[in-house]
Every structure is written in structure tokens, then in C-alpha cells.
Amino acid sequence: NRKDAAYFTLTFPSSKSDHTIIMTTRQSAHSMAFILLTVLVIFASYYPVFGLNGYESTTLIVSLSLAFLLSSLISFRTQNTERYPLSPISFSLILFLGWAVLGHFYTVDQDNSMTAILQHFGGAILLLSLSLNIKEEEHLQRFLWLALFCAGLMSVIAIAQQFDVYSAIIPKATQNMSTGLYGHRNVLATYLLLHFPLAIYFYFSSQTINKKIITGILAILIVLALIFTRSRGGQLVLGIQVLGMLIYFVRKKDHAKMKDLIVGGVLTTVLYFGLLFLLKVSAVDYVYETPPSIANVFTGEHSAWGSLANRLVFWETGWGIFKDYWLTGTGPGTYELLFSVYVGKETSGLVEGFAYSVNPPHSHNIFVQTATDTGVIGLGLLILFMITVYWITTKFMKKCFISLKLEMK
């Protein structure tokens, strides 16, 4: 209609050769996207088996992101389908990432911040490139399928860590806690939690039995890997996700999907205890006298109380850093640098039971970390992004409910 036409400029190829050029540029952009997403999973882990340290891996990812952006820009300019390609969610997230990139100018230590700044820069470039590149639902599904496959591969690696196999390629589990290629159980748990809802969505939306089997297997692998991370926070969020799905299906009275979800839970439980049995009869049977992260939750060396006490120290220390650098923060990636300076000032009553032998690289709280790294400006931009996501999602859900009511009438 006329109202929408004011916001869009449509062009069409004037000849067959123009159409060929458009198709070629689109295909090259999509190929670059698939290569980039695969490399992100592999090299973003900084695992030393690849012969690259963290800074070199980050530089490689940023370089590929820039190449992807160039390819997407060429494709976008050739088609010229939209004047403003960014959604409010993408725009608000790029604002936050952009402020973190500007940390080069307000950081207390440019050398320590360089890797984190490049990571945020690569994230902003990747998001902008995907916004320019993905214009159809088919393209989006391909990217999501690739991301889900990579999550399944990382889950297999995390499970294999428990058996201490292929040690030349697969890193050994840290105190029986699977870390994948990411080096820390919480990082792996966060990565997997982002993909579990995606696996469930693809399972219930798949129209063929083969796709349902594949996505079902991927979902079970992700859950098993999450259990073996022994990340209690990750397992708690997983439980909340499953509970939310069950409540949603109950309210919709969709008994078939409820049944599938319960069957998946039963299969996961059987496989979990089957893997425990294999561990007990294998050469690494000494590692499990009790199931990991299920027994001894509040007692033992790695109890929840000990983790909470450490986190209180991290948060109190972060508060002390934020008070001194409240406007812009100390710069991305500098929390570890300043931790030893502030830990005794703000946590005199808590530090006595502090059990960390090295400075923590992260505060274990996204809001504390953002406040210390980027100040009140960065924290405000992060909250703006979260509000935008909530606003857009709520608006979309209201439209869905209205459409559903009209269909029922």
C-alpha cells in the first residue's frame, strides 16, 4: 500500500546478466555466512589444539566478519530492497556493542582490553552482516540449523570429555566438569542453553520424521552435556525452560507435545544413567561415586554455598570498582586486572572464606560485569536492549493471541 511504499525502494534486474550478478553475490554472501558461523564455534573457543591463542583467534574471527560484511553490503546494494535494514532489537544491541568497542578510548589498560574490544567489534559486524543478509525465512532457518548442528557437535565433545578419549583433540574434563572447547563449564552451559529452545522449536515444527529424529537427538545431547557441565546455574535455567514449555503446552491443551516432551525426558534420564554405568566400568570409574551435580548439591568441596560465597566476593568487588569508575567503567576485559586491587577494600567480611587461587576473569553476573566494564552508560544501553526485546516480544505475542481469538470465533 501507499503507506508502506514510502519506506521501501524496490528495484528489479533490467537484464538477464544483472539477475545472474545478483544471484552470484547472494550465493557468495550465504557461503561466507556458513563458513563464518562454523569458524566462530571452532576458533572462538581459543582451544590451543588449533595453534592459535585468544588474540589470534579473535583477529581471525573479526577478519572473517569484515569479509562477510563486505559480501553482504555488495548483495544489499545490488538488490536495494530496504532503506533501513535494522530492526529495533538489532539497533539497540549494536548500540551496546558499539559503546564497548569505544572502550579503546576509556579503558584503564588498552592491552588488557584489546581482545574484549575486538570480540565486541566482531559481534557488531556479524549482527549487521546478518541483518543485511537474511531477508527470507528460508535463509534464517539454514543459519539456525547450522548453529544447532554446531551445538550438537559441542555437546558430543562435552560428553566424550567424561571418558577421557582422544586427548590430543578433546580437552580433559576439569574436575569431572565438562567444558567442551570453551575452557569453562559456565561458558559451555550458557552456549548450550541458547540452543536448547531452538532444538525444541525445530522438533515440533518439523514436518518430516527424519528431521524430528535429528532435532530430538540434538536436544537430548544438549541436555546430557548440560548435566555433565555440573553448572548448577545452567541446570536451573534448563529446568525453568522445560517447566515453561510444559506450562505453555498445558495451557494450549496440546497433549501430543506434552507427551513428546515427557518421553524425551525419560529417554534423557535413561541415557544419563547408562553413561554413568559405562563410566563406572571403564578406566575412569574412580571419578563417579555419585551422579555429578545431583548428589551433594549443598555439601562437599563444590557445594552451592561455596560457589555463592565466592560470587558475593565477586559482586562486592565489582561494586567497589563501579563506584570509582561509574560513568564509563574501566574498559572491557579489565575486571580481572583490578580484582586484586579492590577485593580487600569492599569485602573485608567475606574475603576470609574466599577460595580462589587466581583472579577471576569474570564477575559471574552480567549486570555487575557490564557496570564495571562499561559504566552506567553501557549498563543503560544493555537495559535498553533488554526492554526493547521485551517490548517487541510482548507486542508480537499480543498480536498472536488476537489472531488466535479471531480464528476461534
CSV table of C-alpha atoms in Angstrom, one decimal, residues 10-390:
chain,number,residue,atom,x,y,z
A,10,LEU,CA,12.2,-1.7,-5.0
A,11,THR,CA,14.5,-2.3,-8.0
A,12,PHE,CA,14.4,-5.1,-10.5
A,13,PRO,CA,17.2,-6.5,-12.7
A,14,SER,CA,17.0,-4.9,-16.1
A,15,SER,CA,18.6,-7.8,-17.9
A,16,LYS,CA,19.4,-11.5,-17.5
A,17,SER,CA,23.1,-10.7,-16.8
A,18,ASP,CA,22.0,-8.4,-13.9
A,19,HIS,CA,20.0,-11.2,-12.4
A,20,THR,CA,23.0,-13.5,-12.7
A,21,ILE,CA,25.1,-11.0,-10.9
A,22,ILE,CA,22.6,-10.7,-8.1
A,23,MET,CA,22.3,-14.4,-7.6
A,24,THR,CA,26.1,-14.8,-7.6
A,25,THR,CA,26.6,-12.1,-4.9
A,26,ARG,CA,23.8,-13.6,-2.8
A,27,GLN,CA,25.3,-17.1,-3.0
A,28,SER,CA,28.8,-15.8,-2.1
A,29,ALA,CA,27.3,-13.9,0.9
A,30,HIS,CA,25.5,-17.0,2.1
A,31,SER,CA,28.6,-19.2,1.7
A,32,MET,CA,30.6,-16.7,3.7
A,33,ALA,CA,28.0,-16.7,6.4
A,34,PHE,CA,28.1,-20.5,6.8
A,35,ILE,CA,31.9,-20.5,6.9
A,36,LEU,CA,31.9,-17.7,9.5
A,37,LEU,CA,29.4,-19.4,11.8
A,38,THR,CA,31.4,-22.6,11.7
A,39,VAL,CA,34.7,-20.9,12.4
A,40,LEU,CA,33.0,-18.9,15.3
A,41,VAL,CA,32.2,-22.2,17.1
A,42,ILE,CA,35.7,-23.7,16.5
A,43,PHE,CA,38.0,-20.8,17.0
A,44,ALA,CA,36.0,-18.7,19.5
A,45,SER,CA,36.9,-21.4,22.0
A,46,TYR,CA,40.6,-20.4,22.0
A,47,TYR,CA,41.4,-24.1,22.4
A,48,PRO,CA,45.2,-24.5,22.0
A,49,VAL,CA,45.0,-27.6,19.8
A,50,PHE,CA,44.4,-25.2,16.8
A,51,GLY,CA,47.7,-23.4,17.4
A,52,LEU,CA,46.1,-20.0,18.0
A,53,ASN,CA,46.0,-18.0,21.2
A,54,GLY,CA,43.0,-15.9,22.2
A,55,TYR,CA,44.1,-12.7,20.4
A,56,GLU,CA,44.9,-14.5,17.2
A,57,SER,CA,41.6,-16.4,17.2
A,58,THR,CA,39.7,-13.1,17.8
A,59,THR,CA,41.6,-11.4,15.0
A,60,LEU,CA,40.7,-14.2,12.6
A,61,ILE,CA,37.1,-14.0,13.5
A,62,VAL,CA,37.0,-10.2,13.1
A,63,SER,CA,38.7,-10.6,9.7
A,64,LEU,CA,36.1,-13.1,8.5
A,65,SER,CA,33.3,-10.9,9.9
A,66,LEU,CA,34.6,-8.0,7.9
A,67,ALA,CA,34.7,-10.1,4.8
A,68,PHE,CA,31.2,-11.3,5.5
A,69,LEU,CA,30.0,-7.7,5.9
A,70,LEU,CA,31.6,-6.7,2.6
A,71,SER,CA,29.9,-9.5,0.8
A,72,SER,CA,26.6,-8.7,2.5
A,73,LEU,CA,26.9,-5.0,1.6
A,74,ILE,CA,27.5,-5.8,-2.1
A,75,SER,CA,24.5,-8.1,-2.1
A,76,PHE,CA,22.4,-5.4,-0.3
A,77,ARG,CA,23.4,-2.6,-2.6
A,78,THR,CA,22.7,-4.8,-5.6
A,79,GLN,CA,19.2,-5.7,-4.5
A,80,ASN,CA,18.5,-2.4,-2.7
A,81,THR,CA,15.3,-3.8,-1.1
A,82,GLU,CA,15.2,-1.7,2.1
A,83,ARG,CA,16.3,1.7,3.2
A,84,TYR,CA,16.7,0.8,6.9
A,85,PRO,CA,17.6,-2.9,7.3
A,86,LEU,CA,18.0,-2.9,11.1
A,87,SER,CA,15.2,-3.9,13.5
A,88,PRO,CA,14.8,-2.1,16.9
A,89,ILE,CA,16.3,-5.1,18.6
A,90,SER,CA,19.3,-5.3,16.3
A,91,PHE,CA,19.9,-1.5,16.5
A,92,SER,CA,19.8,-1.4,20.3
A,93,LEU,CA,22.2,-4.3,20.6
A,94,ILE,CA,24.6,-2.7,18.1
A,95,LEU,CA,24.5,0.5,20.2
A,96,PHE,CA,25.6,-1.5,23.3
A,97,LEU,CA,28.3,-3.4,21.4
A,98,GLY,CA,29.4,-0.1,19.8
A,99,TRP,CA,29.9,1.5,23.2
A,100,ALA,CA,32.0,-1.5,24.3
A,101,VAL,CA,34.1,-1.0,21.2
A,102,LEU,CA,34.7,2.6,22.1
A,103,GLY,CA,36.2,1.2,25.3
A,104,HIS,CA,39.5,1.6,23.5
A,105,PHE,CA,39.3,5.3,24.5
A,106,TYR,CA,38.2,5.0,28.1
A,107,THR,CA,39.8,1.8,29.3
A,108,VAL,CA,42.4,1.8,32.1
A,109,ASP,CA,44.6,-0.6,30.2
A,110,GLN,CA,44.4,-0.8,26.4
A,111,ASP,CA,46.5,-4.0,26.2
A,112,ASN,CA,44.1,-5.9,28.5
A,113,SER,CA,41.0,-4.6,26.8
A,114,MET,CA,42.1,-5.2,23.2
A,115,THR,CA,40.8,-8.8,22.9
A,116,ALA,CA,37.5,-7.9,24.5
A,117,ILE,CA,37.1,-4.9,22.3
A,118,LEU,CA,37.8,-7.0,19.2
A,119,GLN,CA,35.2,-9.5,20.3
A,120,HIS,CA,32.5,-6.8,20.7
A,121,PHE,CA,33.5,-5.3,17.4
A,122,GLY,CA,33.3,-8.7,15.7
A,123,GLY,CA,29.9,-9.3,17.3
A,124,ALA,CA,28.6,-5.9,16.0
A,125,ILE,CA,29.9,-6.6,12.5
A,126,LEU,CA,28.4,-10.1,12.5
A,127,LEU,CA,25.0,-8.8,13.6
A,128,LEU,CA,25.0,-6.1,11.0
A,129,SER,CA,26.0,-8.5,8.3
A,130,LEU,CA,23.3,-11.0,9.2
A,131,SER,CA,20.7,-8.1,9.2
A,132,LEU,CA,21.8,-7.2,5.7
A,133,ASN,CA,22.0,-10.8,4.5
A,134,ILE,CA,19.0,-12.7,5.9
A,135,LYS,CA,15.8,-11.5,4.2
A,136,GLU,CA,13.8,-14.7,3.8
A,137,GLU,CA,12.6,-17.3,6.3
A,138,GLU,CA,14.4,-20.0,4.4
A,139,HIS,CA,17.8,-18.3,4.8
A,140,LEU,CA,17.1,-17.8,8.5
A,141,GLN,CA,16.3,-21.5,9.0
A,142,ARG,CA,19.5,-22.5,7.3
A,143,PHE,CA,21.6,-20.4,9.6
A,144,LEU,CA,19.7,-21.7,12.7
A,145,TRP,CA,20.1,-25.3,11.5
A,146,LEU,CA,23.9,-24.7,11.2
A,147,ALA,CA,24.0,-23.1,14.7
A,148,LEU,CA,22.0,-26.1,16.1
A,149,PHE,CA,24.3,-28.6,14.4
A,150,CYS,CA,27.4,-26.9,15.9
A,151,ALA,CA,25.7,-27.0,19.4
A,152,GLY,CA,25.1,-30.7,18.9
A,153,LEU,CA,28.8,-31.2,18.0
A,154,MET,CA,29.9,-29.3,21.0
A,155,SER,CA,27.6,-31.5,23.2
A,156,VAL,CA,29.2,-34.7,21.8
A,157,ILE,CA,32.6,-33.3,22.7
A,158,ALA,CA,31.4,-32.4,26.2
A,159,ILE,CA,30.0,-35.9,26.8
A,160,ALA,CA,33.2,-37.5,25.3
A,161,GLN,CA,35.3,-35.5,27.8
A,162,GLN,CA,33.9,-37.6,30.6
A,163,PHE,CA,35.6,-40.7,29.1
A,164,ASP,CA,39.0,-39.1,28.6
A,165,VAL,CA,39.2,-40.2,25.0
A,166,TYR,CA,41.1,-38.6,22.0
A,167,SER,CA,43.0,-36.4,24.5
A,168,ALA,CA,45.1,-35.0,21.6
A,169,ILE,CA,41.9,-33.2,20.3
A,170,ILE,CA,39.3,-33.3,23.1
A,171,PRO,CA,40.4,-31.5,26.3
A,172,LYS,CA,40.3,-33.4,29.5
A,173,ALA,CA,37.4,-32.5,31.8
A,174,THR,CA,38.2,-30.1,34.7
A,175,GLN,CA,37.5,-31.9,37.9
A,176,ASN,CA,35.0,-34.1,36.1
A,177,MET,CA,33.2,-31.0,34.8
A,178,SER,CA,32.8,-30.9,31.0
A,179,THR,CA,33.8,-27.7,29.4
A,180,GLY,CA,33.7,-28.5,25.7
A,181,LEU,CA,36.2,-26.5,23.8
A,182,TYR,CA,35.4,-23.3,25.8
A,183,GLY,CA,37.6,-24.0,28.9
A,184,HIS,CA,34.9,-23.2,31.5
A,185,ARG,CA,31.7,-25.1,32.4
A,186,ASN,CA,29.6,-21.9,32.8
A,187,VAL,CA,30.6,-20.7,29.3
A,188,LEU,CA,29.6,-24.0,27.8
A,189,ALA,CA,26.4,-24.1,29.8
A,190,THR,CA,25.4,-20.7,28.6
A,191,TYR,CA,26.2,-21.6,25.0
A,192,LEU,CA,24.0,-24.8,25.2
A,193,LEU,CA,21.1,-23.0,26.9
A,194,LEU,CA,20.8,-20.7,24.0
A,195,HIS,CA,20.3,-23.6,21.6
A,196,PHE,CA,18.0,-25.9,23.6
A,197,PRO,CA,14.8,-23.9,22.9
A,198,LEU,CA,15.9,-23.8,19.3
A,199,ALA,CA,16.2,-27.6,19.2
A,200,ILE,CA,12.7,-28.0,20.7
A,201,TYR,CA,11.2,-25.5,18.3
A,202,PHE,CA,12.7,-27.3,15.3
A,203,TYR,CA,11.4,-30.6,16.7
A,204,PHE,CA,7.8,-29.5,17.0
A,205,SER,CA,7.8,-27.5,13.7
A,206,SER,CA,9.5,-30.3,11.6
A,207,GLN,CA,7.1,-31.8,9.1
A,208,THR,CA,9.2,-35.0,8.3
A,209,ILE,CA,10.1,-37.9,10.6
A,210,ASN,CA,13.8,-37.6,9.8
A,211,LYS,CA,14.0,-34.0,10.9
A,212,LYS,CA,12.1,-34.8,14.1
A,213,ILE,CA,14.6,-37.6,14.9
A,214,ILE,CA,17.6,-35.4,14.2
A,215,THR,CA,16.4,-32.5,16.3
A,216,GLY,CA,15.2,-34.9,19.1
A,217,ILE,CA,18.7,-36.4,19.2
A,218,LEU,CA,20.3,-32.9,19.3
A,219,ALA,CA,18.0,-31.8,22.1
A,220,ILE,CA,18.9,-34.9,24.2
A,221,LEU,CA,22.6,-34.4,23.5
A,222,ILE,CA,22.4,-30.8,24.7
A,223,VAL,CA,20.6,-31.8,27.9
A,224,LEU,CA,23.2,-34.5,28.7
A,225,ALA,CA,26.1,-32.1,28.0
A,226,LEU,CA,24.5,-29.6,30.4
A,227,ILE,CA,24.2,-32.2,33.1
A,228,PHE,CA,27.9,-33.1,32.7
A,229,THR,CA,29.0,-29.5,32.9
A,230,ARG,CA,27.9,-29.6,36.6
A,231,SER,CA,26.9,-26.0,36.2
A,232,ARG,CA,24.1,-25.6,38.7
A,233,GLY,CA,23.0,-22.3,37.3
A,234,GLY,CA,22.9,-23.8,33.9
A,235,GLN,CA,20.9,-26.8,35.1
A,236,LEU,CA,18.5,-24.4,37.0
A,237,VAL,CA,17.8,-22.4,33.8
A,238,LEU,CA,17.3,-25.6,31.9
A,239,GLY,CA,14.7,-26.7,34.4
A,240,ILE,CA,13.0,-23.3,34.1
A,241,GLN,CA,12.9,-23.7,30.3
A,242,VAL,CA,11.4,-27.1,30.4
A,243,LEU,CA,8.9,-26.1,33.0
A,244,GLY,CA,7.9,-23.1,30.9
A,245,MET,CA,7.4,-25.3,27.8
A,246,LEU,CA,5.2,-27.7,29.9
A,247,ILE,CA,3.1,-24.9,31.2
A,248,TYR,CA,2.6,-23.5,27.7
A,249,PHE,CA,1.5,-26.9,26.3
A,250,VAL,CA,-0.8,-27.4,29.3
A,251,ARG,CA,-2.5,-24.0,28.7
A,252,LYS,CA,-2.9,-24.9,25.0
A,253,LYS,CA,-4.1,-28.3,25.9
A,254,ASP,CA,-1.6,-29.8,23.4
A,255,HIS,CA,-1.4,-33.3,24.8
A,256,ALA,CA,0.7,-34.7,21.9
A,257,LYS,CA,3.5,-32.2,22.5
A,258,MET,CA,3.3,-32.7,26.3
A,259,LYS,CA,3.7,-36.4,25.7
A,260,ASP,CA,6.7,-35.9,23.4
A,261,LEU,CA,8.4,-33.7,25.9
A,262,ILE,CA,7.9,-36.2,28.7
A,263,VAL,CA,9.2,-39.1,26.5
A,264,GLY,CA,12.2,-37.0,25.7
A,265,GLY,CA,12.9,-36.5,29.4
A,266,VAL,CA,12.6,-40.2,30.1
A,267,LEU,CA,15.0,-41.1,27.3
A,268,THR,CA,17.5,-38.5,28.5
A,269,THR,CA,17.3,-40.0,32.0
A,270,VAL,CA,17.9,-43.5,30.8
A,271,LEU,CA,20.8,-42.4,28.6
A,272,TYR,CA,22.3,-40.4,31.5
A,273,PHE,CA,22.4,-43.3,33.9
A,274,GLY,CA,23.6,-45.6,31.1
A,275,LEU,CA,26.5,-43.2,30.6
A,276,LEU,CA,27.2,-43.3,34.3
A,277,PHE,CA,27.3,-47.1,34.2
A,278,LEU,CA,29.7,-47.0,31.3
A,279,LEU,CA,31.9,-44.6,33.3
A,280,LYS,CA,31.9,-46.9,36.3
A,281,VAL,CA,33.0,-49.9,34.3
A,282,SER,CA,35.6,-48.0,32.2
A,283,ALA,CA,39.1,-47.0,33.1
A,284,VAL,CA,37.8,-43.7,34.6
A,285,ASP,CA,35.4,-45.4,37.0
A,286,TYR,CA,37.0,-43.6,40.0
A,287,VAL,CA,35.6,-40.3,39.1
A,288,TYR,CA,32.0,-41.0,40.0
A,289,GLU,CA,30.9,-42.4,43.3
A,290,THR,CA,27.7,-40.4,43.0
A,291,PRO,CA,26.0,-38.8,40.0
A,292,PRO,CA,27.6,-35.4,39.2
A,293,SER,CA,25.8,-32.2,40.3
A,294,ILE,CA,22.7,-34.2,41.5
A,295,ALA,CA,24.0,-35.5,44.9
A,296,ASN,CA,26.0,-33.3,47.3
A,297,VAL,CA,24.4,-30.1,46.0
A,298,PHE,CA,24.7,-28.3,49.3
A,299,THR,CA,27.7,-30.2,50.8
A,300,GLY,CA,31.1,-31.2,49.7
A,301,GLU,CA,34.0,-29.4,48.1
A,302,HIS,CA,32.0,-27.9,45.3
A,303,SER,CA,28.8,-27.1,47.2
A,304,ALA,CA,26.4,-24.4,46.2
A,305,TRP,CA,27.1,-22.5,49.3
A,306,GLY,CA,30.8,-22.3,48.5
A,307,SER,CA,30.0,-21.0,45.0
A,308,LEU,CA,27.6,-18.4,46.4
A,309,ALA,CA,30.2,-17.2,48.9
A,310,ASN,CA,32.7,-16.7,46.1
A,311,ARG,CA,30.1,-14.9,43.9
A,312,LEU,CA,29.3,-12.5,46.8
A,313,VAL,CA,33.0,-11.6,46.8
A,314,PHE,CA,33.0,-11.0,43.1
A,315,TRP,CA,29.9,-8.8,43.2
A,316,GLU,CA,31.1,-6.7,46.2
A,317,THR,CA,34.4,-6.2,44.4
A,318,GLY,CA,32.6,-5.2,41.3
A,319,TRP,CA,30.5,-2.7,43.2
A,320,GLY,CA,33.7,-1.1,44.5
A,321,ILE,CA,35.2,-0.8,41.0
A,322,PHE,CA,31.9,0.7,39.7
A,323,LYS,CA,31.8,3.4,42.4
A,324,ASP,CA,35.2,4.7,41.3
A,325,TYR,CA,34.5,4.4,37.6
A,326,TRP,CA,30.7,4.8,37.5
A,327,LEU,CA,30.4,6.8,34.2
A,328,THR,CA,32.4,4.8,31.6
A,329,GLY,CA,33.7,1.9,33.6
A,330,THR,CA,37.2,0.6,33.5
A,331,GLY,CA,37.1,-0.8,30.0
A,332,PRO,CA,36.1,-4.2,28.5
A,333,GLY,CA,38.1,-7.2,30.0
A,334,THR,CA,39.6,-5.3,32.9
A,335,TYR,CA,37.8,-6.9,35.8
A,336,GLU,CA,40.5,-9.5,36.4
A,337,LEU,CA,43.1,-6.8,36.3
A,338,LEU,CA,41.5,-4.7,39.1
A,339,PHE,CA,40.1,-7.5,41.2
A,340,SER,CA,43.2,-7.9,43.4
A,341,VAL,CA,43.3,-4.1,44.0
A,342,TYR,CA,39.6,-3.9,45.2
A,343,VAL,CA,39.0,-7.3,46.8
A,344,GLY,CA,40.3,-6.3,50.2
A,345,LYS,CA,38.6,-2.9,50.2
A,346,GLU,CA,35.0,-3.9,49.7
A,347,THR,CA,34.8,-7.4,51.0
A,348,SER,CA,36.6,-7.4,54.4
A,349,GLY,CA,33.9,-9.6,56.0
A,350,LEU,CA,33.6,-12.0,53.1
A,351,VAL,CA,37.1,-12.4,51.8
A,352,GLU,CA,38.2,-14.6,54.7
A,353,GLY,CA,36.4,-17.6,53.2
A,354,PHE,CA,37.4,-16.7,49.6
A,355,ALA,CA,38.7,-19.8,47.9
A,356,TYR,CA,40.0,-18.6,44.5
A,357,SER,CA,43.7,-19.0,43.9
A,358,VAL,CA,43.7,-16.7,40.9
A,359,ASN,CA,41.9,-13.5,40.0
A,360,PRO,CA,38.5,-14.4,38.3
A,361,PRO,CA,38.2,-13.2,34.7
A,362,HIS,CA,34.5,-12.5,35.1
A,363,SER,CA,32.2,-11.4,38.0
A,364,HIS,CA,29.7,-14.2,37.3
A,365,ASN,CA,26.9,-11.6,36.9
A,366,ILE,CA,26.2,-9.9,33.5
A,367,PHE,CA,24.9,-6.7,35.1
A,368,VAL,CA,27.9,-6.3,37.5
A,369,GLN,CA,30.3,-7.2,34.7
A,370,THR,CA,28.7,-4.6,32.3
A,371,ALA,CA,28.7,-1.9,35.0
A,372,THR,CA,32.4,-2.4,35.9
A,373,ASP,CA,33.5,-2.7,32.2
A,374,THR,CA,31.3,0.0,30.5
A,375,GLY,CA,29.9,2.1,33.3
A,376,VAL,CA,26.4,3.4,33.7
A,377,ILE,CA,26.3,4.2,30.0
A,378,GLY,CA,27.0,0.6,29.0
A,379,LEU,CA,24.6,-0.7,31.7
A,380,GLY,CA,21.9,1.7,30.4
A,381,LEU,CA,22.4,0.5,26.8
A,382,LEU,CA,22.2,-3.1,27.9
A,383,ILE,CA,18.9,-2.5,29.9
A,384,LEU,CA,17.6,-0.6,26.8
A,385,PHE,CA,18.3,-3.6,24.7
A,386,MET,CA,16.5,-5.9,27.2
A,387,ILE,CA,13.5,-3.5,27.3
A,388,THR,CA,13.4,-3.5,23.5
A,389,VAL,CA,13.4,-7.3,23.4
A,390,TYR,CA,10.6,-7.4,26.0
